[in-house]
Amino acid sequence: MERNKITEANTKPPTDTNSEFSRWTKQLEQLAQAGVKQEIAQHKAAGRPIFYSKQGVPIMELADGCCFEYRHLEDGTREIIREVPQE
């Protein structure tokens, strides 16, 4: 029984370490988001579309900001289904 208490005590990190870890993860997340935004901006500035999904709908966003729902055809091309209003 005493051994279990020692093991449990050793597996719980100090509270200050948790808050330091939380700060680190938040900072990492912010840096990653900033990097993604920068890459998207560069991609669009080069005139290339970006692709993502919004609520499960595949979206192609052109460099000018116009968005379209699309689908892939069997021959590897894309078919525009409809224009999606910008938010």
mmCIF file of C-alpha atoms in Angstrom:
data_model
loop_
_atom_site.group_PDB
_atom_site.id
_atom_site.type_symbol
_atom_site.label_atom_id
_atom_site.label_comp_id
_atom_site.label_asym_id
_atom_site.label_seq_id
_atom_site.Cartn_x
_atom_site.Cartn_y
_atom_site.Cartn_z
ATOM 1 C CA MET A 1 0.000 0.000 0.000
ATOM 2 C CA GLU A 2 2.773 2.440 0.895
ATOM 3 C CA ARG A 3 4.537 1.653 -2.393
ATOM 4 C CA ASN A 4 1.419 2.672 -4.380
ATOM 5 C CA LYS A 5 1.319 6.043 -2.637
ATOM 6 C CA ILE A 6 4.927 6.708 -3.547
ATOM 7 C CA THR A 7 4.358 5.708 -7.168
ATOM 8 C CA GLU A 8 1.256 7.891 -7.437
ATOM 9 C CA ALA A 9 3.072 10.823 -5.891
ATOM 10 C CA ASN A 10 5.955 10.443 -8.332
ATOM 11 C CA THR A 11 3.687 10.434 -11.381
ATOM 12 C CA LYS A 12 1.990 13.744 -10.613
ATOM 13 C CA PRO A 13 3.990 16.674 -12.019
ATOM 14 C CA PRO A 14 4.249 19.842 -9.942
ATOM 15 C CA THR A 15 1.565 22.453 -10.616
ATOM 16 C CA ASP A 16 4.049 25.068 -11.832
ATOM 17 C CA THR A 17 5.297 22.620 -14.470
ATOM 18 C CA ASN A 18 1.726 22.197 -15.734
ATOM 19 C CA SER A 19 1.270 25.934 -16.166
ATOM 20 C CA GLU A 20 4.673 26.229 -17.869
ATOM 21 C CA PHE A 21 3.687 23.395 -20.206
ATOM 22 C CA SER A 22 0.335 25.095 -20.916
ATOM 23 C CA ARG A 23 2.090 28.352 -21.777
ATOM 24 C CA TRP A 24 4.497 26.481 -24.046
ATOM 25 C CA THR A 25 1.700 24.646 -25.880
ATOM 26 C CA LYS A 26 -0.287 27.878 -26.347
ATOM 27 C CA GLN A 27 2.792 29.616 -27.726
ATOM 28 C CA LEU A 28 3.501 26.689 -30.049
ATOM 29 C CA GLU A 29 -0.096 26.740 -31.285
ATOM 30 C CA GLN A 30 0.071 30.494 -31.957
ATOM 31 C CA LEU A 31 3.341 30.133 -33.869
ATOM 32 C CA ALA A 32 1.950 27.254 -35.931
ATOM 33 C CA GLN A 33 -1.211 29.202 -36.796
ATOM 34 C CA ALA A 34 0.841 32.251 -37.793
ATOM 35 C CA GLY A 35 3.022 30.051 -40.003
ATOM 36 C CA VAL A 36 0.014 28.496 -41.721
ATOM 37 C CA LYS A 37 -1.537 31.930 -42.335
ATOM 38 C CA GLN A 38 1.737 33.136 -43.850
ATOM 39 C CA GLU A 39 1.993 30.090 -46.126
ATOM 40 C CA ILE A 40 -1.619 30.525 -47.277
ATOM 41 C CA ALA A 41 -1.020 34.212 -48.039
ATOM 42 C CA GLN A 42 2.110 33.390 -50.061
ATOM 43 C CA HIS A 43 0.301 30.614 -51.922
ATOM 44 C CA LYS A 44 -2.597 32.917 -52.843
ATOM 45 C CA ALA A 45 -0.222 35.789 -53.745
ATOM 46 C CA ALA A 46 1.341 33.439 -56.292
ATOM 47 C CA GLY A 47 -2.127 33.026 -57.854
ATOM 48 C CA ARG A 48 -2.683 29.454 -56.682
ATOM 49 C CA PRO A 49 -5.944 28.261 -55.110
ATOM 50 C CA ILE A 50 -6.107 26.747 -51.649
ATOM 51 C CA PHE A 51 -8.207 23.728 -50.766
ATOM 52 C CA TYR A 52 -9.910 22.890 -47.486
ATOM 53 C CA SER A 53 -13.194 21.589 -46.174
ATOM 54 C CA LYS A 54 -15.839 23.541 -44.312
ATOM 55 C CA GLN A 55 -18.348 21.438 -42.376
ATOM 56 C CA GLY A 56 -17.407 18.460 -44.534
ATOM 57 C CA VAL A 57 -17.819 20.332 -47.837
ATOM 58 C CA PRO A 58 -14.702 20.457 -50.047
ATOM 59 C CA ILE A 59 -13.849 24.093 -50.819
ATOM 60 C CA MET A 60 -11.531 25.606 -53.416
ATOM 61 C CA GLU A 61 -10.638 29.229 -52.650
ATOM 62 C CA LEU A 62 -9.135 31.218 -55.500
ATOM 63 C CA ALA A 63 -6.437 33.840 -55.066
ATOM 64 C CA ASP A 64 -9.068 36.603 -55.334
ATOM 65 C CA GLY A 65 -11.014 35.117 -52.412
ATOM 66 C CA CYS A 66 -13.867 33.541 -54.395
ATOM 67 C CA CYS A 67 -14.845 30.168 -52.928
ATOM 68 C CA PHE A 68 -16.384 27.195 -54.685
ATOM 69 C CA GLU A 69 -17.672 23.824 -53.628
ATOM 70 C CA TYR A 70 -16.127 21.224 -55.897
ATOM 71 C CA ARG A 71 -15.771 17.513 -56.427
ATOM 72 C CA HIS A 72 -13.109 15.331 -58.002
ATOM 73 C CA LEU A 73 -14.043 13.467 -61.153
ATOM 74 C CA GLU A 74 -12.780 10.014 -62.064
ATOM 75 C CA ASP A 75 -10.435 11.452 -64.701
ATOM 76 C CA GLY A 76 -8.638 13.486 -62.012
ATOM 77 C CA THR A 77 -10.174 16.844 -62.870
ATOM 78 C CA ARG A 78 -12.345 19.001 -60.631
ATOM 79 C CA GLU A 79 -15.957 19.965 -61.199
ATOM 80 C CA ILE A 80 -17.243 23.198 -59.672
ATOM 81 C CA ILE A 81 -20.609 22.541 -58.041
ATOM 82 C CA ARG A 82 -21.489 26.028 -56.826
ATOM 83 C CA GLU A 83 -20.036 29.274 -55.567
ATOM 84 C CA VAL A 84 -19.931 29.479 -51.789
ATOM 85 C CA PRO A 85 -20.621 32.885 -50.219
ATOM 86 C CA GLN A 86 -17.646 34.416 -48.447
ATOM 87 C CA GLU A 87 -17.927 34.998 -44.734
#
